Amino acid sequence: MRALVAIIALIVAQGHAAEIDGRIANVEEVTEGIEAFLGSRNNVLLTVYAPWCEYSKAMVGVLRSIGEIVNSDALAKSRLSIAKLDGNFYGTDAVALQVNSYPQVVLFKNGIPKLYSGPKVLSQILHFINSEMGLDLQPKTNTKTKDIQIVTDDTIDSFINGGNFVVLQILSRTSRVAQEVAGWYQTLTQTYSNEPSITITAMEAERNPVSSKKYKVDPATPKIIIFHKGRQYPFGEPELSPGSLVYFINKVAGTNRNLDGSLNTKAGRVPELHSAVKGNAFKAPLLKSALAKAEEMSQNNPTDKDIALYLRVLKKVNEKGATWVTTEISRLAGLVHANSVSEDKIDLFTKRLNILNSMLPMESDDDNHHEEL
């Protein structure tokens, strides 16, 4: 029983995306107040966040990447610390830093703070660090990046009539809300950097009156629509936030991304096979039945990669036994967080982890919940 409890604890720890108030590799958490923290450090890039803030949650992947990049550069590591502070808990510090919205990035250079006011995206924050600190930090070579495609009245048809899911934001320069949304909307390029079927686009309402009229744009509110093969899917959630928009895109496009770009626990799931393997790691007869089902489905769907992955995993489990499941989970969890692994491999390993996790007893059933954010 102790072994089973330990296994379940391991899965809970490894199967979910990091939260902004949780541990992020190579990023220090300020737990003693900012003055005490700065006392032993000359230069700090600090992100002030609030645990409840959707915009803060969208920063997890960016912070993780910055921490990895700085940690892997000897000069940068010797000059700069990366940290985060809960502004909700340390409210006095947040006020002293003139933080009026979350998240706020502040660079302390020799103890003197400088607020970062640009988009909360990796490339722009690295540029800010480089220009202020005399460094040459670059995104990892295995990190895919996408740019927001700028759409106009003249070019919109060429975008929306293709085969991709095209996410379009139409916003007004005069809208305060629209400008706030524009700041985190760019993070979608990182969230969906490994999804070739997703194209992130934007349009300025004032310069494109034909489209603004056609799609009934309210100058005070950003208009977001997903286009796919001639169909339109307007964003209709009551609150526009990073989490709600990622949930909407996942629902329309059939993707399974968390805010930080990692895959959620539904990625790679084949419902019929998921039902057959769930909780059955220690039930050999049921796994043999699941293997037979996977072989049949693979023959009928030879190009389905998710079915093929189930088949490979089930063959291994039937060959190696239930103890291999826990050993393989530990191995894959280490690979998923390794700096040298490509995004394609991380996605593949995450899907394998999802299958193996589902085989363990007492796996939480998230079928009726939103994707992890």
Coordinates of C-alpha atoms in Angstrom, one line a residue:
M1 CA 0.0 0.0 0.0
R2 CA 2.9 2.4 0.8
A3 CA 4.4 1.8 -2.6
L4 CA 1.0 2.5 -4.2
V5 CA 0.6 5.8 -2.3
A6 CA 4.2 6.8 -3.3
I7 CA 3.4 6.1 -6.9
I8 CA 0.3 8.2 -6.8
A9 CA 2.1 11.1 -5.2
L10 CA 4.7 10.9 -7.9
I11 CA 2.1 11.1 -10.6
V12 CA 0.3 14.0 -9.0
A13 CA 3.6 15.9 -8.8
Q14 CA 4.6 15.1 -12.4
G15 CA 1.4 15.0 -14.3
H16 CA 0.4 18.7 -14.0
A17 CA 1.7 21.9 -15.4
A18 CA 3.5 24.2 -13.0
E19 CA 1.5 27.0 -11.3
I20 CA 2.9 30.5 -11.0
D21 CA 3.0 30.1 -7.2
G22 CA 4.7 26.7 -7.4
R23 CA 8.3 25.7 -7.9
I24 CA 9.8 26.7 -11.3
A25 CA 13.2 25.4 -12.1
N26 CA 16.0 28.0 -12.0
V27 CA 13.6 30.6 -10.6
E28 CA 13.9 31.6 -7.0
E29 CA 10.8 32.4 -4.9
V30 CA 11.1 35.5 -2.7
T31 CA 10.0 34.4 0.8
E32 CA 11.6 37.0 3.1
G33 CA 10.6 40.3 1.5
I34 CA 12.3 42.0 -1.3
E35 CA 14.8 44.1 0.7
A36 CA 16.2 41.0 2.5
F37 CA 16.3 39.1 -0.8
L38 CA 18.2 41.9 -2.7
G39 CA 20.6 42.2 0.2
S40 CA 22.7 39.3 -1.0
R41 CA 22.2 39.8 -4.8
N42 CA 23.3 42.7 -7.0
N43 CA 21.2 42.0 -10.1
V44 CA 17.7 40.4 -10.1
L45 CA 15.0 40.0 -12.7
L46 CA 11.9 39.9 -10.6
T47 CA 8.4 39.0 -11.7
V48 CA 5.7 40.2 -9.3
Y49 CA 2.6 38.0 -9.6
A50 CA -0.7 37.1 -8.0
P51 CA -1.7 33.4 -7.8
W52 CA -5.3 34.1 -8.8
C53 CA -4.3 36.2 -11.9
E54 CA -4.7 34.5 -15.3
Y55 CA -2.1 36.8 -16.8
S56 CA 0.4 35.7 -14.1
K57 CA -0.4 32.1 -14.9
A58 CA 0.4 32.7 -18.5
M59 CA 4.0 33.7 -17.5
V60 CA 4.9 30.2 -16.2
G61 CA 6.4 29.0 -19.5
V62 CA 8.2 32.3 -20.1
L63 CA 9.7 32.3 -16.7
R64 CA 10.8 28.6 -17.0
S65 CA 12.5 29.4 -20.3
I66 CA 14.3 32.5 -19.0
G67 CA 15.5 30.5 -16.0
E68 CA 16.8 27.7 -18.2
I69 CA 18.6 30.1 -20.6
V70 CA 20.2 32.2 -17.8
N71 CA 21.3 29.0 -16.0
S72 CA 22.9 27.6 -19.1
D73 CA 25.0 30.7 -19.8
A74 CA 28.0 31.0 -17.4
L75 CA 28.3 34.8 -17.7
A76 CA 24.6 35.5 -17.3
K77 CA 24.3 33.1 -14.3
S78 CA 27.2 34.9 -12.6
R79 CA 25.6 38.3 -13.2
L80 CA 21.8 37.8 -12.8
S81 CA 19.3 36.0 -10.6
I82 CA 15.8 35.2 -11.7
A83 CA 13.1 35.4 -9.1
K84 CA 9.4 35.8 -8.5
L85 CA 7.4 37.4 -5.7
D86 CA 3.8 36.9 -4.6
G87 CA 2.5 40.5 -4.7
N88 CA -0.7 39.4 -3.2
F89 CA 1.1 38.2 -0.1
Y90 CA 3.9 40.8 0.0
G91 CA 1.5 43.7 -0.8
T92 CA 3.8 46.3 0.8
D93 CA 6.6 45.4 -1.5
A94 CA 4.3 45.4 -4.5
V95 CA 3.2 49.0 -3.6
A96 CA 6.8 50.1 -3.1
L97 CA 7.6 48.8 -6.6
Q98 CA 4.7 50.7 -8.1
V99 CA 3.0 47.5 -9.3
N100 CA -0.5 48.4 -10.5
S101 CA -1.2 45.3 -12.5
Y102 CA 0.0 41.7 -12.6
P103 CA 2.3 40.4 -13.6
Q104 CA 5.0 43.1 -13.4
V105 CA 8.6 42.4 -14.5
V106 CA 11.3 44.5 -12.7
L107 CA 15.0 44.4 -13.3
F108 CA 17.1 45.4 -10.3
K109 CA 20.5 46.5 -11.6
N110 CA 22.9 47.1 -8.7
G111 CA 19.8 47.4 -6.6
I112 CA 18.1 50.1 -8.7
P113 CA 14.7 49.0 -10.1
K114 CA 13.7 49.4 -13.7
L115 CA 10.2 48.4 -14.7
Y116 CA 9.8 46.4 -17.9
S117 CA 6.8 47.7 -19.9
G118 CA 6.9 45.5 -23.1
P119 CA 5.0 42.4 -24.1
K120 CA 5.3 39.5 -21.7
V121 CA 6.9 37.2 -24.3
L122 CA 10.3 35.5 -24.2
S123 CA 12.0 37.2 -27.1
Q124 CA 11.1 40.7 -25.9
I125 CA 12.1 40.1 -22.2
L126 CA 15.4 38.6 -23.3
H127 CA 16.0 41.7 -25.5
F128 CA 15.3 43.8 -22.4
I129 CA 17.8 41.8 -20.3
N130 CA 20.5 41.9 -23.0
S131 CA 20.2 45.6 -23.5
E132 CA 20.3 46.4 -19.8
M133 CA 22.9 43.8 -18.7
G134 CA 25.2 43.7 -21.7
L135 CA 24.4 40.0 -22.3
D136 CA 23.6 38.0 -25.4
L137 CA 20.9 35.6 -24.3
Q138 CA 19.0 33.7 -27.0
P139 CA 16.1 31.3 -27.0
K140 CA 17.1 27.6 -26.9
T141 CA 17.8 26.2 -30.4
N142 CA 15.2 23.5 -29.9
T143 CA 12.5 26.1 -29.0
K144 CA 10.1 26.7 -31.9
T145 CA 8.8 30.2 -32.2
K146 CA 5.9 31.7 -34.1
D147 CA 5.2 35.3 -34.9
I148 CA 1.8 36.9 -34.8
Q149 CA 0.7 37.4 -38.4
I150 CA -0.7 40.8 -39.1
V151 CA -3.9 40.7 -41.1
T152 CA -5.5 43.5 -43.2
D153 CA -8.7 43.9 -45.2
D154 CA -6.7 42.9 -48.3
T155 CA -5.1 39.8 -46.9
I156 CA -7.7 38.3 -44.5
D157 CA -9.2 36.0 -47.1
S158 CA -5.8 34.3 -47.8
F159 CA -5.6 33.5 -44.1
I160 CA -9.1 32.3 -43.3
N161 CA -9.6 30.2 -46.4
G162 CA -6.7 27.9 -45.8
G163 CA -6.7 24.6 -43.9
N164 CA -5.4 26.0 -40.6
F165 CA -7.3 27.1 -37.5
V166 CA -6.8 30.8 -37.7
V167 CA -7.1 32.7 -34.4
L168 CA -7.9 36.4 -35.2
Q169 CA -7.9 39.3 -32.8
I170 CA -9.4 42.6 -34.0
L171 CA -8.6 45.4 -31.6
S172 CA -8.9 49.1 -31.4
R173 CA -5.9 51.4 -30.6
T174 CA -8.1 53.5 -28.4
S175 CA -9.4 50.7 -26.2
R176 CA -7.7 50.3 -22.8
V177 CA -9.0 46.7 -22.5
A178 CA -7.9 45.9 -26.0
Q179 CA -4.4 47.1 -25.2
E180 CA -4.2 45.0 -22.1
V181 CA -5.3 41.9 -24.0
A182 CA -2.8 42.6 -26.7
G183 CA 0.0 42.3 -24.1
W184 CA -0.8 38.7 -23.2
Y185 CA -2.3 37.7 -26.5
Q186 CA 1.2 37.4 -27.9
T187 CA 1.9 34.6 -25.4
L188 CA -0.3 32.4 -27.6
T189 CA 2.5 32.2 -30.1
Q190 CA 4.5 30.3 -27.4
T191 CA 1.5 28.3 -26.2
Y192 CA 0.9 26.9 -29.7
S193 CA 4.4 27.0 -31.0
N194 CA 4.4 23.2 -31.6
E195 CA 1.0 23.2 -33.2
P196 CA 1.4 23.6 -36.9
S197 CA -2.4 23.7 -37.5
I198 CA -2.8 26.9 -35.4
T199 CA -2.1 30.3 -36.8
I200 CA -2.2 33.3 -34.5
T201 CA -3.2 36.6 -36.2
A202 CA -4.1 40.2 -35.3
M203 CA -5.8 43.1 -37.0
E204 CA -6.1 46.8 -36.1
A205 CA -9.7 47.9 -36.3
E206 CA -9.2 51.6 -37.4
R207 CA -7.0 50.7 -40.4
N208 CA -9.4 47.9 -41.6
P209 CA -12.9 49.3 -41.6
V210 CA -14.3 46.6 -44.0
S211 CA -13.4 43.7 -41.7
S212 CA -14.4 45.7 -38.6
K213 CA -17.9 46.3 -40.0
K214 CA -18.2 42.8 -41.3
Y215 CA -17.4 41.1 -38.0
K216 CA -19.2 43.7 -35.9
V217 CA -16.3 44.9 -33.9
D218 CA -17.0 46.9 -30.7
P219 CA -14.3 49.6 -30.4
A220 CA -14.3 49.1 -26.6
T221 CA -13.8 45.3 -26.7
P222 CA -11.4 43.1 -28.6
K223 CA -13.1 40.7 -31.1
I224 CA -11.6 37.2 -31.3
I225 CA -12.7 34.7 -33.9
I226 CA -11.4 31.3 -34.9
F227 CA -11.7 30.5 -38.6
H228 CA -11.5 27.1 -40.1
K229 CA -12.4 25.9 -43.6
G230 CA -15.0 28.6 -44.1
R231 CA -16.6 28.4 -40.6
Q232 CA -16.4 31.0 -37.9
Y233 CA -16.2 30.4 -34.1
P234 CA -16.5 33.7 -32.2
F235 CA -15.2 33.8 -28.7
G236 CA -18.2 34.0 -26.5
E237 CA -17.0 33.3 -22.9
P238 CA -18.1 35.8 -20.3
E239 CA -14.6 36.7 -19.3
L240 CA -11.6 37.1 -21.7
S241 CA -8.5 35.8 -20.1
P242 CA -5.4 33.8 -21.1
G243 CA -6.9 30.7 -19.6
S244 CA -10.4 31.0 -21.1
L245 CA -8.9 31.7 -24.5
V246 CA -6.6 28.7 -24.5
Y247 CA -9.6 26.6 -23.3
F248 CA -11.6 28.0 -26.2
I249 CA -8.9 27.3 -28.8
N250 CA -8.3 23.8 -27.5
K251 CA -12.1 23.1 -27.7
V252 CA -12.4 24.4 -31.3
A253 CA -9.2 23.0 -32.7
G254 CA -9.0 19.8 -30.8
T255 CA -5.6 20.7 -29.2
N256 CA -4.6 19.9 -25.6
R257 CA -2.3 22.7 -24.5
N258 CA -1.7 24.3 -21.2
L259 CA -1.0 28.0 -20.9
D260 CA 2.8 27.4 -20.8
G261 CA 2.7 25.3 -24.0
S262 CA 3.0 21.9 -22.4
L263 CA 0.4 19.2 -23.1
N264 CA -2.3 18.6 -20.6
T265 CA -3.4 15.2 -19.3
K266 CA -5.8 14.6 -22.1
A267 CA -3.2 14.7 -24.8
G268 CA -2.9 11.5 -26.8
R269 CA -6.0 10.0 -25.3
V270 CA -8.0 7.6 -27.4
P271 CA -11.3 7.4 -25.5
E272 CA -12.0 3.7 -26.2
L273 CA -8.5 2.6 -25.3
H274 CA -8.4 5.0 -22.3
S275 CA -11.5 3.2 -20.9
A276 CA -9.8 -0.1 -21.4
V277 CA -6.5 0.6 -19.7
K278 CA -7.6 3.0 -16.9
G279 CA -6.5 1.8 -13.5
N280 CA -5.6 -1.6 -14.9
A281 CA -1.7 -1.6 -14.6
F282 CA -1.9 -4.5 -12.1
K283 CA -4.6 -6.5 -13.9
A284 CA -2.8 -8.5 -16.6
P285 CA -5.9 -10.1 -18.2
L286 CA -7.6 -6.7 -18.7
L287 CA -4.4 -5.3 -20.2
K288 CA -4.1 -8.2 -22.6
S289 CA -7.7 -7.5 -23.7
A290 CA -6.8 -3.8 -24.1
L291 CA -3.8 -4.9 -26.3
A292 CA -6.0 -6.9 -28.5
K293 CA -8.3 -4.0 -28.9
A294 CA -5.4 -1.7 -29.7
E295 CA -4.1 -4.1 -32.4
E296 CA -7.6 -4.2 -34.0
M297 CA -7.9 -0.5 -33.9
S298 CA -4.4 0.0 -35.4
Q299 CA -5.2 -2.3 -38.3
N300 CA -8.4 -0.3 -39.0
N301 CA -6.7 3.1 -38.5
P302 CA -3.0 2.5 -39.7
T303 CA -2.2 6.3 -39.8
D304 CA -3.5 7.2 -36.4
K305 CA -0.4 8.0 -34.3
D306 CA -2.2 8.1 -31.0
I307 CA -3.5 4.6 -31.5
A308 CA -0.1 3.4 -32.6
L309 CA 1.4 4.9 -29.4
Y310 CA -1.1 3.0 -27.2
L311 CA -0.2 -0.1 -29.0
R312 CA 3.5 0.3 -28.4
V313 CA 3.0 1.1 -24.7
L314 CA 0.6 -1.9 -24.2
K315 CA 3.1 -4.2 -25.9
K316 CA 5.8 -3.1 -23.5
V317 CA 3.6 -3.4 -20.4
N318 CA 2.5 -6.9 -21.4
E319 CA 6.1 -7.8 -22.0
K320 CA 7.8 -6.2 -19.0
G321 CA 5.0 -6.3 -16.4
A322 CA 3.4 -3.7 -14.1
T323 CA 6.6 -2.7 -12.3
W324 CA 7.9 -1.4 -15.6
V325 CA 5.1 1.2 -15.7
T326 CA 6.4 3.0 -12.6
T327 CA 10.0 2.8 -13.7
E328 CA 9.1 4.2 -17.1
I329 CA 7.1 7.0 -15.6
S330 CA 10.1 8.2 -13.6
R331 CA 12.4 8.0 -16.6
L332 CA 10.0 9.9 -18.9
A333 CA 9.3 12.6 -16.3
G334 CA 13.0 13.3 -16.1
L335 CA 13.2 13.6 -19.9
V336 CA 10.2 15.9 -20.2
H337 CA 12.1 18.5 -18.0
A338 CA 15.5 18.1 -19.6
N339 CA 16.8 21.2 -21.3
S340 CA 18.3 19.3 -24.2
V341 CA 15.1 17.6 -25.4
S342 CA 13.3 19.0 -28.4
E343 CA 9.6 20.1 -28.1
D344 CA 8.6 17.3 -30.5
K345 CA 10.1 14.7 -28.1
I346 CA 8.7 16.4 -25.1
D347 CA 5.2 16.2 -26.6
L348 CA 5.7 12.5 -27.4
F349 CA 7.0 11.7 -23.9
T350 CA 4.1 13.6 -22.3
K351 CA 1.6 11.5 -24.3
R352 CA 3.3 8.3 -23.2
L353 CA 3.3 9.6 -19.6
N354 CA -0.4 10.3 -19.9
I355 CA -1.1 6.7 -21.1
L356 CA 1.1 5.2 -18.3
N357 CA -0.4 7.4 -15.6
S358 CA -3.9 6.4 -16.6
M359 CA -3.0 2.8 -16.0
L360 CA -2.3 3.3 -12.3
P361 CA -5.0 2.8 -9.7
M362 CA -6.9 5.8 -8.4
E363 CA -6.0 8.1 -11.3
S364 CA -8.2 11.2 -11.0
D365 CA -10.9 11.4 -13.7
D366 CA -10.7 14.7 -15.4
D367 CA -13.2 13.8 -18.2
N368 CA -15.7 16.3 -16.9
H369 CA -13.3 19.2 -16.1
H370 CA -11.7 21.9 -18.2
E371 CA -8.2 21.2 -19.5
E372 CA -5.4 22.1 -17.1
L373 CA -4.5 25.7 -17.2

